[in-house]
Short mmCIF file of C-alpha atoms in Angstrom, two decimals:
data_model
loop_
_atom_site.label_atom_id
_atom_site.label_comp_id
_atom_site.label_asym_id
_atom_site.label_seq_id
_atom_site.Cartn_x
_atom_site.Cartn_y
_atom_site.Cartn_z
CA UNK A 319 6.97 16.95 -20.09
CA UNK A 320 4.08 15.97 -17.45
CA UNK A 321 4.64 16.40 -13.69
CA UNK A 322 6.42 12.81 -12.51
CA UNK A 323 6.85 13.74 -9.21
CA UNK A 324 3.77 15.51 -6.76
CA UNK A 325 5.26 16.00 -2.68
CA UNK A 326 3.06 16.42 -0.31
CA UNK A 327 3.84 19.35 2.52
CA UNK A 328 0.74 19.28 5.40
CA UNK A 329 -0.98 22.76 5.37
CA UNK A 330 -0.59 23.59 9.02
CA UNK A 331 3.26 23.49 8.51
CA UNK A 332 3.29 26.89 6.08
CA UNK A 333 7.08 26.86 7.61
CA UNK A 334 7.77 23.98 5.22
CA UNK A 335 5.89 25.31 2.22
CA UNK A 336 8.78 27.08 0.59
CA UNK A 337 11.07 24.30 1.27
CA UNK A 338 8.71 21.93 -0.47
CA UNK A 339 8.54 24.36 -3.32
CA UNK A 340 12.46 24.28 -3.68
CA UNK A 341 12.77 20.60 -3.34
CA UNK A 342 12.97 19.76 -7.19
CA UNK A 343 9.44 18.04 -7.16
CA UNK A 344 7.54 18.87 -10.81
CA UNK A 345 4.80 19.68 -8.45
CA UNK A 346 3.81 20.80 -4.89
CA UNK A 347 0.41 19.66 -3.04
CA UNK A 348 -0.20 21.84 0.05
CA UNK A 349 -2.56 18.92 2.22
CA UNK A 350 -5.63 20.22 3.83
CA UNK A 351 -6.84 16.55 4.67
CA UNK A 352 -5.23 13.67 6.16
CA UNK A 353 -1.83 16.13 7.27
CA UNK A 354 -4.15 17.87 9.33
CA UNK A 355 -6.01 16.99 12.14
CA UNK A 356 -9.01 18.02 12.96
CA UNK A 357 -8.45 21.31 15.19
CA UNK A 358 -5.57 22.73 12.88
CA UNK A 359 -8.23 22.17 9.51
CA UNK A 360 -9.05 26.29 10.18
CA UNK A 361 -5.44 27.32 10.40
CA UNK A 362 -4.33 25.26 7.65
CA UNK A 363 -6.84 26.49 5.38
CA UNK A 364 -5.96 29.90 6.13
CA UNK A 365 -2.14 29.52 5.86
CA UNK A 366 -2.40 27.84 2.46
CA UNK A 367 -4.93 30.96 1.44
CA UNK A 368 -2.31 33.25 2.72
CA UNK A 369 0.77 31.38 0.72
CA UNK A 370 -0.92 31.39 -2.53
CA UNK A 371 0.46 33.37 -5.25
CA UNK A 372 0.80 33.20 -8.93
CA UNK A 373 5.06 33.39 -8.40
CA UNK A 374 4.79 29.53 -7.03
CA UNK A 375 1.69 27.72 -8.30
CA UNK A 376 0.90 24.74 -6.06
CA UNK A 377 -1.97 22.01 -6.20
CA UNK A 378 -4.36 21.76 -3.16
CA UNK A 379 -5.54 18.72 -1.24
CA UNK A 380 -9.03 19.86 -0.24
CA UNK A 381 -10.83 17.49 2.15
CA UNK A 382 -13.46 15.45 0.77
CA UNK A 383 -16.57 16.46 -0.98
CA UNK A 384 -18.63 14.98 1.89
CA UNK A 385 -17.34 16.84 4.82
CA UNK A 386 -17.91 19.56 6.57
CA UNK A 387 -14.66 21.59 5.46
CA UNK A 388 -15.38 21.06 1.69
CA UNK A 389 -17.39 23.82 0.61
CA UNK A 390 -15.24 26.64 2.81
CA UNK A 391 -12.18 24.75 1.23
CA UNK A 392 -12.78 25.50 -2.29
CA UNK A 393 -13.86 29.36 -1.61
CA UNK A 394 -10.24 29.80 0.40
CA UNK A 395 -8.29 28.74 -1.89
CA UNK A 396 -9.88 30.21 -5.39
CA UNK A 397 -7.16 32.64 -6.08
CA UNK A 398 -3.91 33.21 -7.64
CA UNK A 399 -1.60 30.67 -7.58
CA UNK A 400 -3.49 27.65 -7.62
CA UNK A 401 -2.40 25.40 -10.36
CA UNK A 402 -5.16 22.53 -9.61
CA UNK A 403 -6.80 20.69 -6.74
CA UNK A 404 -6.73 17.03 -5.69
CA UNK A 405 -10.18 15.50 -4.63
CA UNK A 406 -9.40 12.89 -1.92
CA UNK A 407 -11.88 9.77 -1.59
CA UNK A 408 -13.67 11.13 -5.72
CA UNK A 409 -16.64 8.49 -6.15
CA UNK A 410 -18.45 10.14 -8.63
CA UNK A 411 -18.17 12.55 -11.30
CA UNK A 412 -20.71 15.33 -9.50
CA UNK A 413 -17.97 15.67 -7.21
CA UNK A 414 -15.51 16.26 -9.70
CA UNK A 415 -17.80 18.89 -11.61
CA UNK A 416 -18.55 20.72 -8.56
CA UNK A 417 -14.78 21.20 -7.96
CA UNK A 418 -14.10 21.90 -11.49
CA UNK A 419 -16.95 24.85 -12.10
CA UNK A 420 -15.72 26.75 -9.12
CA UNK A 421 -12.14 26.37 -9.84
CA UNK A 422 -11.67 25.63 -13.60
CA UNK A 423 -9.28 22.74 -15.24
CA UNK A 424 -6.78 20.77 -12.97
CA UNK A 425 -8.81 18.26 -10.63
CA UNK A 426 -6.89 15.43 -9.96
CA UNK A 427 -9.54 12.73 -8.61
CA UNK A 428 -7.75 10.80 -5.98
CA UNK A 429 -9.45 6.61 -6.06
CA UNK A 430 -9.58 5.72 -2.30
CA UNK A 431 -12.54 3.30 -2.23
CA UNK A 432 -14.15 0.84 -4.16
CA UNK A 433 -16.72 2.46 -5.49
CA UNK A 434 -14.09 5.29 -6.96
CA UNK A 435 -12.23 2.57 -8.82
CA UNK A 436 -15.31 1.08 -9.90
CA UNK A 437 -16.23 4.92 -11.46
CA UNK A 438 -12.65 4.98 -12.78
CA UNK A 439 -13.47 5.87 -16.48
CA UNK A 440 -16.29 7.94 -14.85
CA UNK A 441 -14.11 10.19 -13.07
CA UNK A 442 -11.08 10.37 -16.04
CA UNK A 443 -14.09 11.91 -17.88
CA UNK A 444 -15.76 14.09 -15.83
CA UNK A 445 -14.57 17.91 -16.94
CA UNK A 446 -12.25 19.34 -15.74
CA UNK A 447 -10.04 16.46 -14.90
CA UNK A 448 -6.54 16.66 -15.26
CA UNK A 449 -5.29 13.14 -14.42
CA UNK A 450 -6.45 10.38 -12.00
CA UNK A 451 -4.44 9.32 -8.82
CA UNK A 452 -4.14 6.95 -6.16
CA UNK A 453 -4.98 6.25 -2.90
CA UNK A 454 -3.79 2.77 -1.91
CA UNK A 455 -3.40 3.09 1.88
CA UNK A 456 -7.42 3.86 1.97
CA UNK A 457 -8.41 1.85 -0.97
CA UNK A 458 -6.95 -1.36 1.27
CA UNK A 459 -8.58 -0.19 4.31
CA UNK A 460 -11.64 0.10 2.80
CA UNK A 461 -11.73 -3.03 0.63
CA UNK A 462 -10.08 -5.14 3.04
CA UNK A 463 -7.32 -6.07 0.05
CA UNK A 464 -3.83 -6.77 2.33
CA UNK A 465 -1.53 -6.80 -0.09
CA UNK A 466 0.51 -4.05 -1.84
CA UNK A 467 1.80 -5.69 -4.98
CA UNK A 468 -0.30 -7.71 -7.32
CA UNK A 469 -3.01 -7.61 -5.32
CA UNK A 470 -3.71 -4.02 -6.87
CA UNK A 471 -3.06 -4.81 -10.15
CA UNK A 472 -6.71 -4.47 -10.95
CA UNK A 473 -7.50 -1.25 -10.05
CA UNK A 474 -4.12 0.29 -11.00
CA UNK A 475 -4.93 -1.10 -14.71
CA UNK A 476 -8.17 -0.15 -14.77
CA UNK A 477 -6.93 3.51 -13.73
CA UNK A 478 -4.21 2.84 -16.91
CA UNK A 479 -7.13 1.80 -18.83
CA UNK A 480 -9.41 4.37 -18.15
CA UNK A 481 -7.03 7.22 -18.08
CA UNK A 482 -5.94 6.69 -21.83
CA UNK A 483 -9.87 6.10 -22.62
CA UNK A 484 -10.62 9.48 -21.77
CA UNK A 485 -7.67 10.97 -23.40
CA UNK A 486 -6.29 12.15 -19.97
CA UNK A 487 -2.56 12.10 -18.46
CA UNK A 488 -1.17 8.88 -17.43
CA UNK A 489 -2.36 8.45 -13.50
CA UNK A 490 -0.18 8.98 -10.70
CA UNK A 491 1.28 5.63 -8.22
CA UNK A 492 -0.18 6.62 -4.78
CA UNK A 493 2.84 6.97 -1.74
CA UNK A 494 5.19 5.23 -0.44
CA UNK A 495 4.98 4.92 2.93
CA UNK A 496 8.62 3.47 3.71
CA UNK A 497 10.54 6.38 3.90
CA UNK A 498 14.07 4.80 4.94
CA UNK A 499 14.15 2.31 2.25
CA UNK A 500 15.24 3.70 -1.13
CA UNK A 501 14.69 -0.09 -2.58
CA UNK A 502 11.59 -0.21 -1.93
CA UNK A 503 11.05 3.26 -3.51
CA UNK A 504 12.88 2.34 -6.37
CA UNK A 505 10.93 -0.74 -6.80
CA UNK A 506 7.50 1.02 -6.41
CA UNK A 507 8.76 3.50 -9.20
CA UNK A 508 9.37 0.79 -11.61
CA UNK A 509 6.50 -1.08 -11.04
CA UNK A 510 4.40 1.44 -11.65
CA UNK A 511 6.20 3.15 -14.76
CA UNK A 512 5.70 -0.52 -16.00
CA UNK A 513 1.87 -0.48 -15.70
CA UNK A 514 1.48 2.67 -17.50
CA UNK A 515 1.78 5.42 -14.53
CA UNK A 516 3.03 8.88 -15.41
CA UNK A 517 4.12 9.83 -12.00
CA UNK A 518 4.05 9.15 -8.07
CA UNK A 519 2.71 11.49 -4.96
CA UNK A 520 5.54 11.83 -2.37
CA UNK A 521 5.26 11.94 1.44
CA UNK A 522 9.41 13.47 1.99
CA UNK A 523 11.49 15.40 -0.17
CA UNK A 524 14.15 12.46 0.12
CA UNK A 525 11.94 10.59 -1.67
CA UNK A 526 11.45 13.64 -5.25
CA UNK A 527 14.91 12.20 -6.86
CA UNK A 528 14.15 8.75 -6.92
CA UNK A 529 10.68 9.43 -8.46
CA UNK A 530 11.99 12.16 -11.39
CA UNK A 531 14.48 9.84 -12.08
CA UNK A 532 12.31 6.79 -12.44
CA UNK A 533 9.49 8.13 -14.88
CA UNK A 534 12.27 8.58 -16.88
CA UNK A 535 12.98 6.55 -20.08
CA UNK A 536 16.45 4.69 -19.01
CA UNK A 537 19.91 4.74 -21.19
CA UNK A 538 19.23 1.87 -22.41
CA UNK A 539 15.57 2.39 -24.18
CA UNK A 540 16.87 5.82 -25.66
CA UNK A 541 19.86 4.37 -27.33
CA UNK A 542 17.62 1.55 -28.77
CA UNK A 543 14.99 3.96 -29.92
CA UNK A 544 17.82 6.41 -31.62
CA UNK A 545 18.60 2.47 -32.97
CA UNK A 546 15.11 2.09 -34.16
CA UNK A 547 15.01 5.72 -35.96
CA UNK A 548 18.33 5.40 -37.41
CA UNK A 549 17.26 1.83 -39.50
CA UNK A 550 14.08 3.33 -40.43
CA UNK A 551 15.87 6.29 -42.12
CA UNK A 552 18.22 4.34 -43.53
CA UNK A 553 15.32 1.84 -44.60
CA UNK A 554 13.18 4.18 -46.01
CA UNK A 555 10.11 3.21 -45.86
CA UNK A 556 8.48 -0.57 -44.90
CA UNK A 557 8.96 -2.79 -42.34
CA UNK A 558 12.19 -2.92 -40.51
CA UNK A 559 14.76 -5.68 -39.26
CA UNK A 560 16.56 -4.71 -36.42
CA UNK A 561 18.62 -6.55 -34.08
CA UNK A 562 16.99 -9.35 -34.66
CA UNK A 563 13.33 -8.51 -33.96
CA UNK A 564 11.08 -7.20 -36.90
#
């Protein structure tokens, strides 16, 4: 089964690393970017270098490919123990590349701007790329978009879209931000299983049940799909009838 669920734990905190790694989440990012601020980028960088290891394989959140930390970012962490790295702010598929020839398969291109979701199919296909994901905290900064609900509907279809054009995973729901309100996790989650997401980034390990949980199919669509197989064996072969619906 793909990752559903991606937490977050900032990379100047290596104190919180292991708990992050035994929080349940399909998948660990260690946060090199927006976690950190600016004087702590060095330590970070080093701690994460220093936690690496093929026992716990963790994805990376480099900072972006036009900053100054980029380039000493991807040499740090090219070791053991790296099972992909996230490309905040991706906007074109040289970035991508670049990632992907110095640290092989497993770039998740994160859409921030307008100009990545515009490049969505772009980036799906650029080698290298494992899945898309998004950013929707930037993305409405920097397009000026105020809403969080169907106001995105473009661009997280387009990400849908462009993700199963390219013959990639499923993209992943950016964070919710809300951390004391399991509704509106809950709500996220099924909103964006509905478009066609395969998973969600997390901010808190509170948050790592709700999301596993959600990208799963519900009790009610497996019993109607053991339904569904059960008339077509008995069936045979053709068309089926079944509960009404053909």
């Amino acid at each position: 089964m793909a990752a559903r669920s991606y937490l977050f734990v900032p990379g100047d905190r290596p104190d919180r690393f292991e708990k992050a790694w035994n929080a349940g989440a399909d998948a660990v990012i260690i946060d090199l970017e927006d976690a950190v601020s600016v004087e702590d980028k060095l330590a970070a960088r080093e701690a994460t270098a220093v936690w690496l290891s093929p026992e716990r394989p963790v994805y990376v959140r480099v900072n972006g490919a036009e900053t100054e930390w980029f380039e000493e970012d991807l040499h740090a962490i090219a070791r053991p123990g790296l099972a992909g790295v996230m490309l905040p702010k991706a906007e074109e598929p040289g970035q991508v590349t670049k990632v992907a020839s110095r640290l092989g398969d497993g770039v998740i291109p994160t859409l921030e701007t307008a100009l990545g979701a515009w490049n969505a199919r772009a980036l799906a296909e650029a080698p290298g790329v494992e899945r898309l994901a998004f950013g929707p905290v930037d993305f409405r900064l920097d397009t000026g978009i105020l809403g969080e609900g169907e106001e995105l509907l473009y661009v997280k279809t387009r990400m849908v879209l462009a993700s199963r054009v390219a013959g990639i995973l499923p993209p992943l729901d950016g964070v919710t931000v809300a951390l004391d309100d399991p509704e509106r996790l809950a709500a996220d989650v099924e909103r964006a299983r509905r478009l066609g997401f395969g998973g969600k980034v997390c901010i808190h390990p509170r948050q790592v049940g709700a999301v596993n949980e959600g990208f799963l199919p519900t009790q009610g669509e497996v019993a109607w799909a053991e339904k569904v197989v059960r008339a077509a064996e008995t069936a045979g072969s053709g068309a089926i009838r079944l509960g009404g619906e053909f």
